[in-house]
């Protein structure tokens, strides 16, 4: 089953459709109140990404499910994927750092920005060049790049790593999306940014 697809612009009034659609999907599929609330919370977490992402292009949101497996999709199509300059965007901030890249939602948005920026550079300079961004656990695949919350979480596979990265581990433990979602996959394919939140009830 696939829900209605909502086209999103920078207007916050567009964002209200997202949790409402999650509730509609939950009702249609007969989810109980606890599962309905979790689906809505995941949808609301995606809203937190929109102000940062929609400055680059228009977005689309929808929900799909196959049985008990649900996916919440957010796609952003850049206005001009070859002109995206992350350094200019970050340079607007006084510190020269991405102030929004805090918490897990911030890391997801940061992954998107890195992918879009590097894809734009490669499109201008060398369309066949591939790369690795080890600290973000990104994977290059031909014209695709991907980042997974599950892979990021799995990097904290020992107490030593948790102790050596207390801030990052604390963010994971306190994050709503990290605790509720089975995975969040961020990818760039064909010039579009795709964020998929996965949850199996």
PDB file of C-alpha atoms in Angstrom:
ATOM      1  CA  UNK A   1       0.000   0.000   0.000  1.00  0.00           C
ATOM      2  CA  UNK A   2       1.259   3.482  -0.874  1.00  0.00           C
ATOM      3  CA  UNK A   3      -0.162   6.635   0.648  1.00  0.00           C
ATOM      4  CA  UNK A   4      -0.855   9.917  -1.091  1.00  0.00           C
ATOM      5  CA  UNK A   5       2.317  11.709  -2.185  1.00  0.00           C
ATOM      6  CA  UNK A   6       2.648  15.212  -0.758  1.00  0.00           C
ATOM      7  CA  UNK A   7       4.736  17.821  -2.544  1.00  0.00           C
ATOM      8  CA  UNK A   8       6.530  19.980   0.000  1.00  0.00           C
ATOM      9  CA  UNK A   9       7.833  23.501  -0.334  1.00  0.00           C
ATOM     10  CA  UNK A  10       9.331  25.825   2.255  1.00  0.00           C
ATOM     11  CA  UNK A  11       5.927  26.719   3.683  1.00  0.00           C
ATOM     12  CA  UNK A  12       5.391  25.241   7.132  1.00  0.00           C
ATOM     13  CA  UNK A  13       1.725  24.758   6.297  1.00  0.00           C
ATOM     14  CA  UNK A  14       2.829  21.945   3.969  1.00  0.00           C
ATOM     15  CA  UNK A  15       4.430  20.118   6.888  1.00  0.00           C
ATOM     16  CA  UNK A  16       1.125  19.522   8.703  1.00  0.00           C
ATOM     17  CA  UNK A  17       0.136  16.956   6.097  1.00  0.00           C
ATOM     18  CA  UNK A  18       2.914  14.604   7.217  1.00  0.00           C
ATOM     19  CA  UNK A  19       1.712  13.515  10.690  1.00  0.00           C
ATOM     20  CA  UNK A  20      -1.894  13.595   9.441  1.00  0.00           C
ATOM     21  CA  UNK A  21      -0.962  11.180   6.635  1.00  0.00           C
ATOM     22  CA  UNK A  22       0.782   8.892   9.143  1.00  0.00           C
ATOM     23  CA  UNK A  23      -2.422   8.736  11.203  1.00  0.00           C
ATOM     24  CA  UNK A  24      -4.482   8.065   8.079  1.00  0.00           C
ATOM     25  CA  UNK A  25      -2.178   5.198   7.042  1.00  0.00           C
ATOM     26  CA  UNK A  26      -2.286   3.767  10.569  1.00  0.00           C
ATOM     27  CA  UNK A  27      -6.106   3.813  10.580  1.00  0.00           C
ATOM     28  CA  UNK A  28      -6.309   2.262   7.116  1.00  0.00           C
ATOM     29  CA  UNK A  29      -4.034  -0.596   8.170  1.00  0.00           C
ATOM     30  CA  UNK A  30      -5.707  -1.136  11.539  1.00  0.00           C
ATOM     31  CA  UNK A  31      -2.691  -0.317  13.706  1.00  0.00           C
ATOM     32  CA  UNK A  32      -3.398  -0.118  17.416  1.00  0.00           C
ATOM     33  CA  UNK A  33      -2.928   3.166  19.292  1.00  0.00           C
ATOM     34  CA  UNK A  34       0.649   2.396  20.377  1.00  0.00           C
ATOM     35  CA  UNK A  35       1.835   1.565  16.847  1.00  0.00           C
ATOM     36  CA  UNK A  36      -0.114   4.486  15.390  1.00  0.00           C
ATOM     37  CA  UNK A  37       1.657   6.832  17.793  1.00  0.00           C
ATOM     38  CA  UNK A  38       5.061   5.421  16.830  1.00  0.00           C
ATOM     39  CA  UNK A  39       4.339   5.903  13.141  1.00  0.00           C
ATOM     40  CA  UNK A  40       3.239   9.475  13.804  1.00  0.00           C
ATOM     41  CA  UNK A  41       6.351  10.179  15.915  1.00  0.00           C
ATOM     42  CA  UNK A  42       8.590   8.946  13.099  1.00  0.00           C
ATOM     43  CA  UNK A  43       6.726  11.209  10.673  1.00  0.00           C
ATOM     44  CA  UNK A  44       7.177  14.155  13.043  1.00  0.00           C
ATOM     45  CA  UNK A  45      10.902  13.448  13.258  1.00  0.00           C
ATOM     46  CA  UNK A  46      11.077  13.770   9.476  1.00  0.00           C
ATOM     47  CA  UNK A  47       9.482  17.220   9.730  1.00  0.00           C
ATOM     48  CA  UNK A  48      12.531  18.328  11.749  1.00  0.00           C
ATOM     49  CA  UNK A  49      14.692  17.753   8.673  1.00  0.00           C
ATOM     50  CA  UNK A  50      12.575  19.813   6.284  1.00  0.00           C
ATOM     51  CA  UNK A  51      13.636  23.399   7.099  1.00  0.00           C
ATOM     52  CA  UNK A  52      17.268  22.450   6.479  1.00  0.00           C
ATOM     53  CA  UNK A  53      16.662  20.340   3.366  1.00  0.00           C
ATOM     54  CA  UNK A  54      14.019  22.315   1.496  1.00  0.00           C
ATOM     55  CA  UNK A  55      16.350  25.282   0.997  1.00  0.00           C
ATOM     56  CA  UNK A  56      17.997  23.139  -1.707  1.00  0.00           C
ATOM     57  CA  UNK A  57      14.923  22.007  -3.602  1.00  0.00           C
ATOM     58  CA  UNK A  58      11.356  20.707  -3.510  1.00  0.00           C
ATOM     59  CA  UNK A  59      10.420  17.694  -1.469  1.00  0.00           C
ATOM     60  CA  UNK A  60       7.975  14.818  -1.641  1.00  0.00           C
ATOM     61  CA  UNK A  61       6.691  12.703   1.235  1.00  0.00           C
ATOM     62  CA  UNK A  62       4.793   9.421   1.287  1.00  0.00           C
ATOM     63  CA  UNK A  63       4.436   6.196   3.276  1.00  0.00           C
ATOM     64  CA  UNK A  64       4.514   2.644   1.951  1.00  0.00           C
ATOM     65  CA  UNK A  65       3.905  -0.641   3.657  1.00  0.00           C
ATOM     66  CA  UNK A  66       4.011  -4.303   2.828  1.00  0.00           C
ATOM     67  CA  UNK A  67       2.302  -6.152   5.642  1.00  0.00           C
ATOM     68  CA  UNK A  68       3.900  -5.059   8.914  1.00  0.00           C
ATOM     69  CA  UNK A  69       6.930  -3.433   7.229  1.00  0.00           C
ATOM     70  CA  UNK A  70       6.566   0.346   6.860  1.00  0.00           C
ATOM     71  CA  UNK A  71       8.718   2.887   5.070  1.00  0.00           C
ATOM     72  CA  UNK A  72       8.396   6.653   5.360  1.00  0.00           C
ATOM     73  CA  UNK A  73       9.929   8.360   2.338  1.00  0.00           C
ATOM     74  CA  UNK A  74      11.227  11.887   1.929  1.00  0.00           C
ATOM     75  CA  UNK A  75      12.734  12.841  -1.432  1.00  0.00           C
ATOM     76  CA  UNK A  76      14.358  16.190  -2.191  1.00  0.00           C
ATOM     77  CA  UNK A  77      15.023  17.225  -5.784  1.00  0.00           C
ATOM     78  CA  UNK A  78      17.653  19.996  -5.819  1.00  0.00           C
ATOM     79  CA  UNK A  79      16.916  23.091  -7.883  1.00  0.00           C
ATOM     80  CA  UNK A  80      20.354  22.646  -9.483  1.00  0.00           C
ATOM     81  CA  UNK A  81      22.370  19.656  -8.258  1.00  0.00           C
ATOM     82  CA  UNK A  82      25.517  20.826 -10.052  1.00  0.00           C
ATOM     83  CA  UNK A  83      25.532  24.212  -8.351  1.00  0.00           C
ATOM     84  CA  UNK A  84      25.130  23.059  -4.759  1.00  0.00           C
ATOM     85  CA  UNK A  85      28.020  24.430  -2.698  1.00  0.00           C
ATOM     86  CA  UNK A  86      28.020  23.147   0.871  1.00  0.00           C
ATOM     87  CA  UNK A  87      31.014  25.305   1.806  1.00  0.00           C
ATOM     88  CA  UNK A  88      29.065  28.450   0.891  1.00  0.00           C
ATOM     89  CA  UNK A  89      26.036  27.284   2.858  1.00  0.00           C
ATOM     90  CA  UNK A  90      28.142  26.459   5.923  1.00  0.00           C
ATOM     91  CA  UNK A  91      30.169  29.657   5.449  1.00  0.00           C
ATOM     92  CA  UNK A  92      27.069  31.713   6.245  1.00  0.00           C
ATOM     93  CA  UNK A  93      27.389  30.588   9.853  1.00  0.00           C
ATOM     94  CA  UNK A  94      29.749  32.696  11.983  1.00  0.00           C
ATOM     95  CA  UNK A  95      31.759  29.675  13.119  1.00  0.00           C
ATOM     96  CA  UNK A  96      32.079  28.207   9.628  1.00  0.00           C
ATOM     97  CA  UNK A  97      30.614  24.960  10.966  1.00  0.00           C
ATOM     98  CA  UNK A  98      27.229  23.392  10.360  1.00  0.00           C
ATOM     99  CA  UNK A  99      25.392  24.438  13.515  1.00  0.00           C
ATOM    100  CA  UNK A 100      22.405  22.310  12.515  1.00  0.00           C
ATOM    101  CA  UNK A 101      24.480  19.109  12.441  1.00  0.00           C
ATOM    102  CA  UNK A 102      23.810  18.200  16.046  1.00  0.00           C
ATOM    103  CA  UNK A 103      21.903  15.183  17.246  1.00  0.00           C
ATOM    104  CA  UNK A 104      20.873  12.314  15.007  1.00  0.00           C
ATOM    105  CA  UNK A 105      18.531  14.428  12.855  1.00  0.00           C
ATOM    106  CA  UNK A 106      21.419  16.833  12.328  1.00  0.00           C
ATOM    107  CA  UNK A 107      23.705  13.996  11.279  1.00  0.00           C
ATOM    108  CA  UNK A 108      21.129  12.770   8.759  1.00  0.00           C
ATOM    109  CA  UNK A 109      20.867  16.271   7.273  1.00  0.00           C
ATOM    110  CA  UNK A 110      24.643  16.604   7.306  1.00  0.00           C
ATOM    111  CA  UNK A 111      24.966  13.316   5.395  1.00  0.00           C
ATOM    112  CA  UNK A 112      22.557  14.692   2.779  1.00  0.00           C
ATOM    113  CA  UNK A 113      24.537  17.916   2.440  1.00  0.00           C
ATOM    114  CA  UNK A 114      27.865  16.100   2.112  1.00  0.00           C
ATOM    115  CA  UNK A 115      26.451  13.811  -0.573  1.00  0.00           C
ATOM    116  CA  UNK A 116      24.882  16.674  -2.527  1.00  0.00           C
ATOM    117  CA  UNK A 117      28.006  18.805  -2.294  1.00  0.00           C
ATOM    118  CA  UNK A 118      30.382  16.052  -3.344  1.00  0.00           C
ATOM    119  CA  UNK A 119      28.073  14.891  -6.125  1.00  0.00           C
ATOM    120  CA  UNK A 120      27.940  18.460  -7.452  1.00  0.00           C
ATOM    121  CA  UNK A 121      31.745  18.720  -7.366  1.00  0.00           C
ATOM    122  CA  UNK A 122      32.156  15.401  -9.175  1.00  0.00           C
ATOM    123  CA  UNK A 123      29.583  16.384 -11.789  1.00  0.00           C
ATOM    124  CA  UNK A 124      31.627  19.521 -12.503  1.00  0.00           C
ATOM    125  CA  UNK A 125      35.103  17.992 -12.224  1.00  0.00           C
ATOM    126  CA  UNK A 126      35.049  14.228 -12.737  1.00  0.00           C
ATOM    127  CA  UNK A 127      31.716  12.398 -13.079  1.00  0.00           C
ATOM    128  CA  UNK A 128      33.433   9.002 -12.713  1.00  0.00           C
ATOM    129  CA  UNK A 129      35.232   9.712  -9.448  1.00  0.00           C
ATOM    130  CA  UNK A 130      34.039   7.822  -6.363  1.00  0.00           C
ATOM    131  CA  UNK A 131      34.870   8.429  -2.744  1.00  0.00           C
ATOM    132  CA  UNK A 132      34.669   7.204   0.818  1.00  0.00           C
ATOM    133  CA  UNK A 133      33.607   9.270   3.811  1.00  0.00           C
ATOM    134  CA  UNK A 134      34.734   6.931   6.566  1.00  0.00           C
ATOM    135  CA  UNK A 135      33.630   8.934   9.579  1.00  0.00           C
ATOM    136  CA  UNK A 136      30.063   9.111   8.240  1.00  0.00           C
ATOM    137  CA  UNK A 137      30.084   5.439   7.158  1.00  0.00           C
ATOM    138  CA  UNK A 138      29.035   6.381   3.633  1.00  0.00           C
ATOM    139  CA  UNK A 139      29.185   3.912   0.793  1.00  0.00           C
ATOM    140  CA  UNK A 140      29.698   4.955  -2.850  1.00  0.00           C
ATOM    141  CA  UNK A 141      27.892   2.886  -5.479  1.00  0.00           C
ATOM    142  CA  UNK A 142      28.316   4.102  -9.063  1.00  0.00           C
ATOM    143  CA  UNK A 143      25.945   7.104  -9.285  1.00  0.00           C
ATOM    144  CA  UNK A 144      24.737   6.374  -5.772  1.00  0.00           C
ATOM    145  CA  UNK A 145      25.924   7.274  -2.294  1.00  0.00           C
ATOM    146  CA  UNK A 146      24.389   5.918   0.872  1.00  0.00           C
ATOM    147  CA  UNK A 147      24.438   6.413   4.647  1.00  0.00           C
ATOM    148  CA  UNK A 148      22.634   4.168   7.129  1.00  0.00           C
ATOM    149  CA  UNK A 149      21.696   4.886  10.730  1.00  0.00           C
ATOM    150  CA  UNK A 150      22.022   1.170  11.479  1.00  0.00           C
ATOM    151  CA  UNK A 151      25.617   1.143  10.217  1.00  0.00           C
ATOM    152  CA  UNK A 152      26.333   4.267  12.254  1.00  0.00           C
ATOM    153  CA  UNK A 153      24.897   2.624  15.386  1.00  0.00           C
ATOM    154  CA  UNK A 154      26.806  -0.596  14.733  1.00  0.00           C
ATOM    155  CA  UNK A 155      30.055   1.397  14.778  1.00  0.00           C
ATOM    156  CA  UNK A 156      29.549   1.665  18.555  1.00  0.00           C
ATOM    157  CA  UNK A 157      30.084  -2.068  18.937  1.00  0.00           C
ATOM    158  CA  UNK A 158      32.163  -1.947  22.098  1.00  0.00           C
ATOM    159  CA  UNK A 159      32.166  -0.169  25.442  1.00  0.00           C
ATOM    160  CA  UNK A 160      35.524   1.360  24.530  1.00  0.00           C
ATOM    161  CA  UNK A 161      34.067   3.053  21.451  1.00  0.00           C
ATOM    162  CA  UNK A 162      31.115   4.307  23.479  1.00  0.00           C
ATOM    163  CA  UNK A 163      33.445   5.729  26.153  1.00  0.00           C
ATOM    164  CA  UNK A 164      35.711   7.313  23.548  1.00  0.00           C
ATOM    165  CA  UNK A 165      32.722   8.999  21.845  1.00  0.00           C
ATOM    166  CA  UNK A 166      30.422   9.908  24.756  1.00  0.00           C
ATOM    167  CA  UNK A 167      28.642  12.794  22.998  1.00  0.00           C
ATOM    168  CA  UNK A 168      27.785  10.740  19.903  1.00  0.00           C
ATOM    169  CA  UNK A 169      26.654   7.753  21.990  1.00  0.00           C
ATOM    170  CA  UNK A 170      24.506  10.019  24.183  1.00  0.00           C
ATOM    171  CA  UNK A 171      22.857  11.460  21.057  1.00  0.00           C
ATOM    172  CA  UNK A 172      22.006   7.959  19.867  1.00  0.00           C
ATOM    173  CA  UNK A 173      20.543   6.907  23.208  1.00  0.00           C
ATOM    174  CA  UNK A 174      18.365  10.010  23.495  1.00  0.00           C
ATOM    175  CA  UNK A 175      17.238  10.240  19.866  1.00  0.00           C
ATOM    176  CA  UNK A 176      13.572   9.475  19.162  1.00  0.00           C
ATOM    177  CA  UNK A 177      14.258   8.375  15.604  1.00  0.00           C
ATOM    178  CA  UNK A 178      17.201   6.207  16.684  1.00  0.00           C
ATOM    179  CA  UNK A 179      15.085   4.427  19.293  1.00  0.00           C
ATOM    180  CA  UNK A 180      11.934   3.990  17.197  1.00  0.00           C
ATOM    181  CA  UNK A 181      13.202   3.334  13.668  1.00  0.00           C
ATOM    182  CA  UNK A 182      14.724   0.040  12.562  1.00  0.00           C
ATOM    183  CA  UNK A 183      16.909   1.997  10.155  1.00  0.00           C
ATOM    184  CA  UNK A 184      17.208   5.312   8.364  1.00  0.00           C
ATOM    185  CA  UNK A 185      18.818   5.165   4.935  1.00  0.00           C
ATOM    186  CA  UNK A 186      19.993   8.318   3.195  1.00  0.00           C
ATOM    187  CA  UNK A 187      20.924   8.030  -0.452  1.00  0.00           C
ATOM    188  CA  UNK A 188      21.579  10.082  -3.545  1.00  0.00           C
ATOM    189  CA  UNK A 189      20.580   8.591  -6.847  1.00  0.00           C
ATOM    190  CA  UNK A 190      20.069  10.269 -10.174  1.00  0.00           C
ATOM    191  CA  UNK A 191      20.483  13.687  -8.586  1.00  0.00           C
ATOM    192  CA  UNK A 192      17.709  13.144  -6.025  1.00  0.00           C
ATOM    193  CA  UNK A 193      18.155  12.794  -2.282  1.00  0.00           C
ATOM    194  CA  UNK A 194      16.144   9.967  -0.738  1.00  0.00           C
ATOM    195  CA  UNK A 195      15.611   9.509   2.997  1.00  0.00           C
ATOM    196  CA  UNK A 196      13.833   6.319   4.007  1.00  0.00           C
ATOM    197  CA  UNK A 197      12.796   5.586   7.580  1.00  0.00           C
ATOM    198  CA  UNK A 198      12.102   1.874   8.078  1.00  0.00           C
ATOM    199  CA  UNK A 199       9.939   0.334  10.802  1.00  0.00           C
ATOM    200  CA  UNK A 200       8.533  -3.158  11.158  1.00  0.00           C
ATOM    201  CA  UNK A 201       5.716  -3.568  13.683  1.00  0.00           C
TER     202      UNK A 201
END
